[in-house]
Amino acid sequence: MRVPYLLSLLPALVVAQLPLPNPPFLPPDIASGAQTSSGGFPNPKWSSLLGTLLYFYDEQRSGTLPSTNRVPWRNDSLILEGRDVGIDLSGGFYDAGDFSKDTFPLSFALMSICWGATDFGQGYDLANQTAYLDDTLRWGLDWLIKAHPNDTTLVVFIASADEQNAYWGGDRSIPSPRPVYTITNANPGTDAAAGAAAAFAACSNLYAGRGFSNSSYSAPASLRNDSYANTLLTHSQQLYSFAVNATGGRKTYQTSVPQAGVAYASSGYGDELAMAALFLSWATGSATLYQEAEAYYTRYKLADSNRVFNWDSKTPGLAVLFSQINQGSPSFGGNFSTWRDTAEDYFDDVVNNKGPGYLLQDGLLYYDGDSDDASLNPALNAAMLLRRFAPMASSVDKRVAYTDFAKSQVDYVLGKNSMNVPYIVGVNPNSPKNPHSAMASGGIDIGNIDTDPVEEAYVLYGAVVGGPDKRGRFFDIRSDWPQTEVALDYNAPMLTLAAMHVAADTSEPYYTSLQAGAYDQVKPKGRPCDSAYQDGCEAGRLNKKATLAMAIVVTVVGLALIGLSAWYLILLYRSRSADGGKF
Ligand SMILES: *[C@@H]1O[C@H](CO)[C@@H](O)[C@H](O)[C@H]1NC(C)=O
Ligand SMILES: *[C@@H]1O[C@H](CO)[C@@H](O)[C@H](O)[C@H]1NC(C)=O
Ligand SMILES: *[C@@H]1O[C@H](CO)[C@@H](O)[C@H](O)[C@H]1NC(C)=O
Ligand SMILES: *[C@@H]1O[C@H](CO)[C@@H](O)[C@H](O)[C@H]1NC(C)=O
Ligand SMILES: *[C@@H]1O[C@H](CO)[C@@H](O)[C@H](O)[C@H]1NC(C)=O
Ligand SMILES: *[C@@H]1O[C@H](CO)[C@@H](O)[C@H](O)[C@H]1NC(C)=O
Ligand SMILES: *[C@@H]1O[C@H](CO)[C@@H](O)[C@H](O)[C@H]1NC(C)=O
């Protein structure tokens, strides 16, 4: 069962993409998230979770919304974006809790979703979510195509003129026109161009039905469209050439566009070059491109930057993709077992707690630094890579260890944590209620975003939030962006994991066992300790200071007592002496 029966009867209506279900899929009501399903395969709860995670991307849309818009509280916005600079840049997605459009993390999110739907596409098909997947991807990719008006121009950033987070309010009065920042031949951005090339190539593979293996994974999601796949491939090839051969040389994009580096500064471009070359090698069957990817891996010493997988850092994913490609195509001249070993060295450290990541007391995989803002993201990306790699593992023991570890992180995110919070908005009564989202909050006063209004105006269904702090504590405060902000790339790995669970799991998602009030019973007191709330850390430090003060007091009192005793003895002696003097 791949394409819903009804859809196959309506090919004449198929114009640009798969027709959307009618009536549409809508996120189920929150209370139903505290009940188990009637069971069966696919599991209805996993299916609706996948749909709800996709729905988040509808909530983030910019531009003229289609007649099929499912989000009743969203309006058309910034429909003339780019007109002042002669490029139609309307559409696409708002990146996170405010209204910027950020090409670099967008490219990563699209790449991640397409790669996931290539390997675990059956999950989307079984859940009847493939038409929404298609709709979501095209909303992003069609904008990325517009952001690439010619070979050597890519729009990398659009945001308010003054300060990036300055406007806080609804979608009808976003200040515009906004400055549009581009990379060009003279002022290039190797990472941004190669990152977009990787996204286009990964999505071309999906739309062309080019899965990675004939045995380990399911078929790609059923949205095949060869002409669209070719369009995507052309953009990928042009952007890859631009990344490799820009006349301005190779450099990070914030070197050319410092404004874009405020929120998403890239730490290097070797990983994006390798990823683009790899996805392109698979798309075109090119051993030369494959060899180039290996050369980048060596030249840019990527093995040394093997830490987390995220919008900036792609290296842990490279070993997995190298393995997949070598397993699928021995003719490229790579060595499957070498790449498998590289991936296993990395994953063995992750699952055996050998650093640099470690487990928080309540079970979250945590990386100092990378996990400090949005703690769930490194863990979810690791879980996603582990699940993808597990079928290629060299032993049954490793396969089981990788799969179990990935499941532990997914369970954590779905509520098996010390807070009893499933960190996805609107899926359970204990879900976060204050995601840092200007649109969903309904507020307009940036100085009082926690209290204006007290309750969020709209439920931002399906949004994966940042996550708990380093002590596993979650405060659900709107202004606490490290914990409560939402973003396109936060949802991406969870989509792939949910699709995988739809296709391979008959048990219920963890949150169905969490009853209303579970979070309130354990909700932490005090303040968070993170980049937005230094005062919580102050409290922590005061505690340390207080301990020190206490120790000093004890010591001083102790010394004083000793001193007093000595003084008393001396007095006694003296008085005795005095007395004695009288003796
Ligand atoms: C494939 O995609 C192209 C480009 O969006 C579109 O014009 C065409 O109608 C699609 N074909 C099918 C069969 O959906
Ligand atoms: C998908 O659609 C088919 C056909 O309409 C239906 O039988 C099935 O129950 C649906 N599955 C889910 C998970 O919604
Ligand atoms: C590419 O597009 C940009 C933005 O529209 C424009 O300024 C530039 O002249 C174009 N370059 C070429 C070579 O067409
Ligand atoms: C969309 O417009 C409606 C009606 O004017 C308004 O109530 C709503 O708050 C708007 N949505 C957002 C996200 O601003
Ligand atoms: C996968 O492909 C290889 C070579 O292309 C072939 O030898 C092998 O039998 C295939 N495996 C499966 C399970 O189809
Ligand atoms: C980069 O330029 C060189 C020299 O012109 C050319 O051989 C090569 O194919 C170009 N690379 C890409 C990816 O376009
Ligand atoms: C791959 O590398 C391993 C050593 O890591 C070696 O034993 C093996 O022969 C190589 N395989 C091929 C096909 O070159």
XYZ file of C-alpha atoms and ligand atoms in Angstrom:
681
model
C 0.000 0.000 0.000
C 1.962 3.010 -1.173
C -0.286 5.618 -2.726
C -3.641 6.027 -1.012
C -6.305 4.309 -3.087
C -8.334 7.455 -3.621
C -5.340 9.288 -5.024
C -4.677 6.679 -7.635
C -8.174 7.317 -8.987
C -7.479 10.990 -9.532
C -4.434 11.265 -11.787
C -6.143 13.904 -13.926
C -6.143 16.306 -11.012
C -2.425 15.898 -10.407
C -0.951 19.132 -11.623
C 2.278 19.964 -9.884
C 2.408 17.492 -7.048
C 0.606 14.721 -5.250
C -2.950 15.727 -4.385
C -3.492 16.302 -0.692
C -5.982 14.154 1.194
C -9.498 15.520 1.484
C -10.513 15.868 4.262
C -7.023 16.925 5.294
C -4.967 15.314 8.021
C -5.076 17.495 11.136
C -3.179 16.939 14.405
C -5.339 14.965 16.850
C -6.589 16.691 19.980
C -4.132 16.943 22.835
C -6.070 14.760 25.279
C -5.928 11.804 22.877
C -2.143 11.874 23.258
C -2.585 10.447 26.766
C -4.371 7.366 25.451
C -2.978 4.298 23.783
C -4.294 3.410 20.368
C -6.359 0.454 19.257
C -3.094 -1.046 17.997
C -2.564 -2.657 14.616
C -0.034 -1.918 11.916
C 0.935 0.731 11.180
C 0.512 2.017 14.704
C -2.014 4.897 14.497
C -0.177 6.978 17.103
C 3.149 6.835 15.302
C 1.342 7.664 12.061
C -0.362 10.714 13.510
C 2.879 11.801 15.195
C 4.592 11.776 11.795
C 1.727 13.836 10.375
C 1.842 16.277 13.277
C 5.613 16.754 12.896
C 5.087 17.594 9.209
C 2.250 19.966 10.094
C 4.815 22.119 11.917
C 6.283 23.074 8.536
C 2.857 24.313 7.394
C 2.817 26.552 10.467
C 6.185 28.044 9.477
C 5.209 28.989 5.925
C 5.858 32.401 4.465
C 4.248 33.921 1.382
C 0.832 33.430 -0.149
C -0.723 30.417 1.512
C -2.398 27.899 -0.787
C -6.115 27.099 -0.760
C -5.142 23.847 0.952
C -3.622 25.692 3.953
C -4.378 23.665 7.087
C -3.383 26.188 9.729
C -6.423 28.345 10.510
C -4.491 31.022 12.404
C -1.877 31.655 9.705
C -2.181 34.429 7.104
C -0.396 35.389 3.908
C 2.805 37.220 4.810
C 5.624 39.061 3.049
C 4.141 38.210 -0.317
C 6.307 40.841 -2.043
C 9.564 39.698 -0.497
C 12.522 40.409 -2.770
C 10.591 42.567 -5.237
C 12.675 45.618 -4.283
C 15.850 43.809 -5.352
C 14.301 42.249 -8.428
C 14.095 38.627 -7.222
C 10.847 36.941 -6.216
C 11.707 35.621 -2.760
C 8.187 35.191 -1.437
C 7.372 31.814 0.058
C 9.658 29.427 1.859
C 9.703 28.981 5.612
C 10.409 31.112 8.634
C 13.429 29.533 10.240
C 12.469 29.464 13.908
C 10.620 31.539 16.513
C 10.871 34.789 14.597
C 10.683 35.661 10.918
C 14.111 35.334 9.378
C 14.752 33.123 6.369
C 18.085 31.337 6.746
C 19.318 29.353 3.778
C 22.125 27.451 5.488
C 20.037 25.671 8.172
C 17.116 25.385 5.728
C 19.357 23.474 3.327
C 20.433 21.178 6.122
C 16.843 20.497 7.168
C 15.742 19.743 3.591
C 18.750 17.483 3.028
C 18.021 15.648 6.269
C 14.324 15.144 5.483
C 14.997 13.975 1.924
C 17.715 11.558 3.012
C 15.329 10.187 5.653
C 12.447 9.812 3.209
C 14.776 8.017 0.800
C 15.721 5.411 3.417
C 12.484 5.143 5.416
C 9.948 6.213 2.821
C 7.634 3.355 3.624
C 6.810 5.099 6.908
C 5.429 8.126 5.069
C 3.480 5.890 2.694
C 1.989 3.715 5.441
C 0.964 6.785 7.442
C -0.664 8.387 4.369
C 1.693 11.341 4.798
C 3.554 11.184 1.485
C 1.445 13.900 -0.142
C 2.233 16.198 2.807
C 5.904 15.292 2.590
C 5.829 16.267 -1.094
C 3.967 19.491 -0.290
C 6.413 20.409 2.482
C 9.527 19.670 0.461
C 8.303 21.605 -2.543
C 7.450 24.598 -0.350
C 11.073 24.667 0.738
C 12.760 23.569 -2.493
C 10.739 25.867 -4.756
C 11.864 28.770 -2.589
C 15.469 27.566 -2.638
C 15.224 27.504 -6.444
C 14.095 31.144 -6.387
C 16.940 31.968 -4.000
C 19.306 30.688 -6.691
C 18.409 33.000 -9.614
C 21.568 32.248 -11.573
C 24.634 30.012 -11.382
C 26.683 32.209 -9.086
C 24.088 33.875 -6.867
C 22.489 32.396 -3.771
C 20.364 34.295 -1.285
C 21.584 33.229 2.152
C 19.725 35.425 4.611
C 16.672 37.680 4.869
C 15.723 39.375 8.121
C 14.683 42.695 9.603
C 16.950 45.619 8.896
C 18.144 46.452 12.368
C 18.434 43.624 14.779
C 17.550 40.090 13.904
C 15.116 39.530 16.719
C 13.700 43.027 16.809
C 10.174 42.380 15.571
C 7.943 40.299 17.820
C 4.356 40.042 16.657
C 1.905 38.435 14.269
C 2.365 37.564 10.612
C 0.378 40.493 9.194
C 2.651 43.351 10.154
C 6.174 42.075 9.695
C 8.290 45.114 8.764
C 9.241 45.043 5.085
C 10.938 45.268 2.693
C 13.806 43.471 4.373
C 17.456 43.386 3.363
C 18.370 40.421 1.187
C 21.889 39.042 1.595
C 23.472 37.025 -1.194
C 26.693 35.235 -1.904
C 28.169 35.790 -5.355
C 31.191 34.854 -7.379
C 33.155 37.759 -5.923
C 31.838 37.275 -2.374
C 31.176 33.561 -2.139
C 30.206 31.198 0.647
C 31.514 27.726 0.011
C 29.528 26.133 2.851
C 26.205 27.766 1.974
C 26.534 26.941 -1.727
C 27.668 23.363 -1.079
C 25.020 22.910 1.624
C 22.299 23.933 -0.830
C 23.880 21.670 -3.469
C 23.704 18.762 -0.992
C 20.035 19.481 -0.290
C 19.152 19.638 -3.983
C 21.042 16.410 -4.714
C 19.589 14.521 -1.727
C 16.087 15.615 -2.733
C 16.754 14.807 -6.374
C 17.627 11.285 -5.260
C 14.338 11.074 -3.391
C 12.230 12.402 -6.291
C 14.018 10.086 -8.717
C 13.474 7.073 -6.460
C 17.233 6.464 -6.144
C 17.359 4.533 -2.890
C 20.700 3.530 -1.391
C 20.418 -0.178 -1.008
C 18.445 -3.078 -2.246
C 18.168 -4.717 1.141
C 18.714 -2.538 4.200
C 16.053 0.119 3.756
C 12.553 0.494 2.463
C 11.859 2.059 -0.901
C 11.881 5.865 -1.077
C 8.562 7.566 -0.321
C 6.213 7.332 -3.288
C 6.415 10.820 -4.688
C 8.497 10.041 -7.708
C 8.641 12.791 -10.300
C 11.542 12.589 -12.723
C 11.189 16.063 -14.176
C 11.283 17.635 -10.722
C 14.230 15.396 -9.805
C 16.090 16.705 -12.868
C 15.355 20.331 -12.019
C 16.745 19.750 -8.528
C 19.797 18.019 -9.923
C 20.589 20.945 -12.231
C 20.518 23.378 -9.316
C 22.708 21.038 -7.317
C 25.322 20.807 -10.040
C 25.407 24.580 -10.568
C 25.746 25.247 -6.849
C 28.439 22.641 -6.462
C 30.473 24.294 -9.238
C 29.886 27.668 -7.599
C 31.081 26.276 -4.254
C 34.174 24.672 -5.756
C 35.197 27.276 -8.307
C 33.934 30.702 -7.191
C 36.296 33.412 -8.413
C 36.383 34.798 -4.871
C 37.862 31.539 -3.624
C 36.672 29.201 -0.901
C 35.503 30.749 2.347
C 32.761 30.522 4.944
C 29.662 32.466 3.985
C 29.749 34.742 6.989
C 33.113 35.985 5.747
C 31.176 37.468 2.826
C 27.918 38.144 4.681
C 28.693 38.888 8.343
C 25.002 39.579 9.076
C 24.152 35.955 8.323
C 26.779 34.742 10.725
C 25.102 36.267 13.767
C 22.732 33.347 14.229
C 24.264 30.672 12.005
C 27.997 31.100 11.643
C 29.582 28.162 9.891
C 32.713 26.607 11.348
C 34.023 25.318 8.014
C 33.081 24.190 4.527
C 34.967 20.924 4.009
C 32.071 18.877 5.375
C 29.512 20.547 3.091
C 31.763 20.035 0.066
C 32.123 16.350 0.882
C 28.408 15.922 1.476
C 27.452 17.676 -1.757
C 29.949 15.625 -3.755
C 28.680 12.407 -2.170
C 24.975 13.003 -2.809
C 25.849 14.153 -6.328
C 27.967 11.072 -6.976
C 24.967 8.948 -6.114
C 22.630 11.095 -8.205
C 24.821 10.910 -11.303
C 26.621 7.598 -10.836
C 29.948 9.420 -10.871
C 33.016 7.726 -9.433
C 34.908 11.004 -9.979
C 32.608 12.899 -7.637
C 32.867 10.088 -5.129
C 36.668 10.389 -5.237
C 36.382 14.139 -4.767
C 34.328 13.544 -1.621
C 37.058 11.299 -0.214
C 39.653 13.908 -1.147
C 37.766 16.636 0.764
C 37.529 14.345 3.767
C 41.298 14.031 3.807
C 42.216 17.554 2.706
C 39.995 19.275 5.276
C 40.931 16.783 8.026
C 37.290 16.036 8.697
C 38.093 13.014 10.813
C 39.305 15.475 13.445
C 35.970 17.315 13.608
C 33.839 14.290 14.370
C 31.586 15.648 17.114
C 27.889 16.329 16.613
C 25.759 16.157 13.486
C 23.848 19.370 12.880
C 23.244 22.303 10.499
C 26.894 23.334 10.873
C 28.709 20.065 11.342
C 28.034 17.177 8.955
C 31.025 14.917 9.514
C 29.358 12.133 11.552
C 26.793 11.826 8.764
C 29.497 11.552 6.118
C 30.822 8.226 7.371
C 27.271 6.861 7.242
C 26.651 8.166 3.735
C 30.046 6.913 2.540
C 29.089 3.496 3.912
C 25.686 3.529 2.233
C 27.158 4.534 -1.110
C 29.930 1.974 -0.952
C 27.517 -0.770 -0.048
C 25.296 0.251 -2.927
C 27.965 0.875 -5.542
C 31.280 -0.948 -5.234
C 32.276 0.456 -8.634
C 33.076 3.890 -7.187
C 36.357 2.519 -5.873
C 35.664 3.220 -2.218
C 36.039 0.690 0.564
C 32.867 -0.142 2.447
C 34.600 -1.765 5.400
C 36.898 1.227 5.925
C 33.955 3.620 6.135
C 31.949 1.212 8.231
C 34.846 1.073 10.699
C 35.048 4.873 10.758
C 31.348 5.107 11.517
C 31.576 2.388 14.168
C 34.475 4.081 15.962
C 32.247 7.104 16.285
C 29.048 5.291 17.228
C 30.780 2.990 19.722
C 31.960 6.077 21.613
C 28.423 7.445 21.582
C 26.673 4.337 22.872
C 29.411 3.403 25.339
C 29.539 6.853 26.890
C 33.179 7.349 25.889
C 32.887 11.056 25.124
C 32.839 13.749 24.055
C 29.106 13.188 24.569
C 27.826 11.803 27.857
C 24.482 10.926 29.380
C 22.624 13.298 31.664
C 21.377 11.660 34.833
C 17.941 11.138 33.288
C 19.346 9.712 30.062
C 19.811 12.446 27.441
C 22.944 12.308 25.281
C 24.630 15.631 25.982
C 27.597 17.484 24.498
C 29.001 20.368 26.496
C 28.788 23.393 24.251
C 26.781 21.923 21.391
C 23.885 20.874 23.645
C 23.815 24.020 25.770
C 21.205 25.637 23.498
C 18.609 23.205 22.119
C 19.819 20.138 23.987
C 17.611 17.661 22.147
C 19.021 18.357 18.720
C 22.418 16.613 19.019
C 20.728 13.608 20.648
C 18.029 13.324 17.983
C 20.516 13.672 15.163
C 22.691 10.964 16.727
C 19.656 8.695 17.116
C 18.711 9.258 13.496
C 22.197 8.382 12.254
C 22.356 5.325 14.517
C 19.068 3.957 13.174
C 20.186 4.512 9.611
C 23.571 2.925 10.190
C 22.406 -0.035 12.315
C 21.539 -2.345 9.373
C 25.134 -1.968 8.092
C 26.816 -2.720 11.428
C 29.556 -5.362 11.445
C 27.991 -7.457 14.211
C 24.611 -8.261 15.647
C 25.761 -6.912 19.023
C 26.539 -3.523 17.531
C 23.308 -3.442 15.595
C 21.355 -4.108 18.777
C 23.377 -1.593 20.812
C 22.886 1.156 18.198
C 19.192 0.463 17.837
C 18.603 0.374 21.594
C 20.519 3.565 22.172
C 18.586 5.371 19.445
C 15.347 4.170 20.991
C 16.403 5.464 24.405
C 16.883 8.948 22.958
C 13.581 8.872 21.087
C 11.809 7.726 24.256
C 13.496 10.530 26.158
C 12.231 13.128 23.715
C 8.756 11.608 23.836
C 8.502 11.963 27.622
C 10.604 9.275 29.275
C 12.591 11.863 31.236
C 12.683 13.323 34.725
C 10.222 16.089 33.691
C 7.546 13.767 32.234
C 7.508 16.114 29.256
C 7.191 14.998 25.639
C 9.176 17.773 23.992
C 6.813 18.132 21.043
C 4.096 20.763 21.245
C 0.490 19.599 21.233
C 0.931 15.822 21.340
C 0.118 15.222 25.026
C -1.266 17.233 27.974
C 2.295 17.499 29.362
C 3.749 18.925 26.134
C 5.392 22.380 26.292
C 2.819 25.191 26.347
C 5.095 28.158 25.775
C 7.151 27.564 22.649
C 9.276 30.586 21.776
C 7.350 31.512 18.622
C 6.227 35.048 17.868
C 3.427 33.828 15.629
C 2.004 31.249 18.015
C 2.311 33.443 21.103
C -0.060 36.134 19.825
C 1.988 38.753 21.661
C 3.331 42.031 20.293
C 5.362 43.347 23.221
C 8.934 42.172 22.855
C 9.726 43.489 26.337
C 7.149 41.197 27.933
C 7.002 38.114 25.836
C 6.282 35.857 28.817
C 3.186 37.708 29.971
C 1.838 39.233 26.760
C -0.359 37.224 26.562
C -0.238 34.923 29.580
C -1.416 31.936 27.542
C -0.164 31.339 24.008
C -2.787 32.278 21.467
C -2.249 29.227 19.243
C -1.000 25.695 19.759
C 2.094 25.201 17.609
C 1.297 21.546 16.932
C 4.198 19.307 16.103
C 7.038 21.669 17.025
C 10.052 19.998 18.644
C 11.355 22.517 21.203
C 14.956 23.143 22.233
C 14.915 20.911 25.298
C 15.898 20.774 28.959
C 18.976 22.334 30.512
C 22.114 20.505 31.519
C 20.503 19.315 34.723
C 17.609 17.808 32.792
C 15.286 20.582 33.970
C 12.654 22.116 31.717
C 10.930 25.345 32.734
C 8.554 25.999 29.805
C 9.237 29.750 29.752
C 8.542 31.516 26.446
C 11.516 33.865 26.632
C 13.847 30.993 27.458
C 14.781 30.395 23.827
C 17.487 27.760 24.469
C 14.750 25.527 25.932
C 11.561 26.545 24.160
C 12.450 27.848 20.713
C 11.371 25.863 17.675
C 13.197 25.536 14.356
C 13.056 23.831 10.981
C 16.134 21.768 11.769
C 14.900 20.684 15.227
C 11.998 18.795 13.624
C 14.002 17.221 10.797
C 15.608 14.228 12.586
C 12.401 13.489 14.480
C 10.539 13.205 11.170
C 12.942 10.541 9.930
C 12.807 8.703 13.257
C 9.007 8.813 13.294
C 8.846 7.496 9.715
C 11.180 4.688 10.720
C 8.990 3.850 13.735
C 5.814 3.868 11.638
C 7.371 1.254 9.383
C 9.052 -0.857 12.061
C 7.319 -0.461 15.404
C 4.020 -1.757 16.687
C 4.451 -0.410 20.229
C 2.991 2.953 21.203
C 5.003 6.184 21.317
C 6.094 6.718 24.942
C 3.920 9.770 25.633
C 0.671 7.821 25.359
C 1.433 6.550 28.892
C 1.781 10.058 30.374
C -1.349 11.336 32.062
C -2.313 14.995 32.495
C -0.554 16.652 35.444
C 2.571 14.487 35.319
C 4.777 17.502 34.535
C 3.151 19.763 37.129
C 4.042 17.261 39.839
C 7.762 17.493 39.093
C 8.041 20.962 37.544
C 11.328 22.448 38.786
C 11.425 25.459 41.062
C 13.785 28.380 40.608
C 15.192 29.584 37.306
C 16.800 27.850 34.345
C 20.531 28.037 33.847
C 21.238 28.717 30.163
C 22.212 31.463 27.721
C 18.861 33.232 28.156
C 18.682 32.911 31.932
C 21.975 33.670 33.569
C 20.177 34.360 36.839
C 19.467 30.645 37.259
C 23.197 30.057 37.027
C 23.767 32.901 39.504
C 21.548 31.033 41.924
C 23.667 27.963 41.338
C 26.821 29.929 41.942
C 25.360 31.602 45.011
C 24.786 28.157 46.347
C 28.425 27.402 45.891
C 29.299 30.736 47.444
C 26.910 30.038 50.281
C 28.607 26.723 50.873
C 31.957 28.442 50.909
C 30.605 31.140 53.233
C 29.234 28.454 55.485
C 32.611 26.746 55.578
C 34.246 30.055 56.405
C 31.720 30.704 59.155
C 32.274 27.255 60.604
C 36.020 27.750 60.455
C 35.840 31.254 61.899
C 33.477 30.162 64.648
C 35.665 27.158 65.319
C 38.790 29.298 65.424
C 36.924 31.819 67.548
C 35.876 29.122 69.952
C 39.428 27.857 70.135
C 40.556 31.445 70.535
C 37.921 32.066 73.172
C 38.915 28.933 75.035
C 42.532 29.985 74.889
C 41.610 33.483 75.976
C 39.500 32.015 78.804
C 42.388 29.808 79.873
C 44.725 32.760 79.718
C 42.240 34.840 81.676
C 41.867 31.997 84.100
C 45.611 31.695 84.319
C 45.984 35.433 84.580
C 43.298 35.666 87.213
C 44.921 32.820 88.930
C 48.231 34.543 88.416
C 46.632 37.695 89.571
C 45.148 35.806 92.365
C 48.427 34.088 92.543
C 49.906 37.494 92.533
C 47.925 37.834 95.542
C 49.134 34.558 96.656
C 6.225 16.731 -11.631
O 6.725 17.953 -11.156
C 6.643 18.988 -12.113
C 7.396 20.166 -11.553
O 6.842 20.571 -10.350
C 5.185 19.263 -12.428
O 5.076 20.289 -13.378
C 4.526 18.005 -12.941
O 3.154 18.208 -13.099
C 4.756 16.863 -11.961
N 4.289 15.634 -12.560
C 3.491 14.797 -11.914
C 3.091 13.598 -12.652
O 3.112 15.029 -10.781
C -4.354 5.389 4.926
O -5.373 5.439 3.938
C -6.006 4.176 3.716
C -6.949 4.322 2.536
O -7.767 5.431 2.705
C -6.709 3.757 4.996
O -7.289 2.498 4.815
C -5.690 3.679 6.116
O -6.343 3.391 7.327
C -4.952 4.991 6.261
N -3.894 4.811 7.241
C -3.619 5.718 8.170
C -2.511 5.380 9.119
O -4.205 6.771 8.251
C 22.397 36.994 -11.040
O 21.284 37.444 -10.291
C 21.556 38.607 -9.529
C 20.323 38.886 -8.684
O 19.191 38.963 -9.476
C 21.917 39.758 -10.439
O 22.224 40.887 -9.659
C 23.122 39.377 -11.256
O 23.392 40.382 -12.196
C 22.871 38.070 -11.985
N 24.114 37.647 -12.582
C 24.161 37.113 -13.793
C 25.514 36.715 -14.264
O 23.179 36.967 -14.471
C -3.947 36.024 11.181
O -5.035 36.918 11.016
C -6.040 36.764 12.014
C -7.254 37.613 11.623
O -6.877 38.897 11.364
C -5.467 37.121 13.366
O -6.427 36.953 14.361
C -4.293 36.197 13.632
O -3.691 36.513 14.869
C -3.268 36.286 12.524
N -2.227 35.307 12.760
C -0.984 35.623 13.120
C -0.008 34.502 13.282
O -0.604 36.744 13.285
C 21.823 -6.261 -4.010
O 22.579 -5.953 -5.179
C 23.707 -6.789 -5.354
C 24.516 -6.307 -6.536
O 23.881 -5.288 -7.213
C 23.229 -8.225 -5.548
O 24.354 -9.080 -5.709
C 22.418 -8.658 -4.337
O 21.882 -9.931 -4.552
C 21.292 -7.682 -4.079
N 20.653 -8.016 -2.799
C 19.351 -8.129 -2.680
C 18.845 -8.508 -1.321
O 18.579 -7.975 -3.588
C 36.235 23.758 -11.548
O 37.070 24.331 -12.518
C 37.966 23.405 -13.110
C 38.928 24.182 -13.999
O 38.191 24.929 -14.909
C 37.183 22.369 -13.869
O 38.036 21.412 -14.441
C 36.240 21.673 -12.898
O 35.390 20.775 -13.598
C 35.378 22.665 -12.152
N 34.645 21.970 -11.099
C 33.345 21.991 -11.016
C 32.727 21.197 -9.921
O 32.647 22.633 -11.747
C 39.258 -2.421 2.418
O 40.129 -2.087 3.473
C 40.439 -3.160 4.326
C 41.286 -2.643 5.456
O 40.573 -1.642 6.135
C 41.175 -4.226 3.545
O 41.429 -5.339 4.371
C 40.322 -4.655 2.359
O 41.057 -5.535 1.552
C 39.908 -3.461 1.527
N 38.976 -3.910 0.516
C 39.100 -3.576 -0.739
C 38.044 -4.098 -1.675
O 39.996 -2.884 -1.162
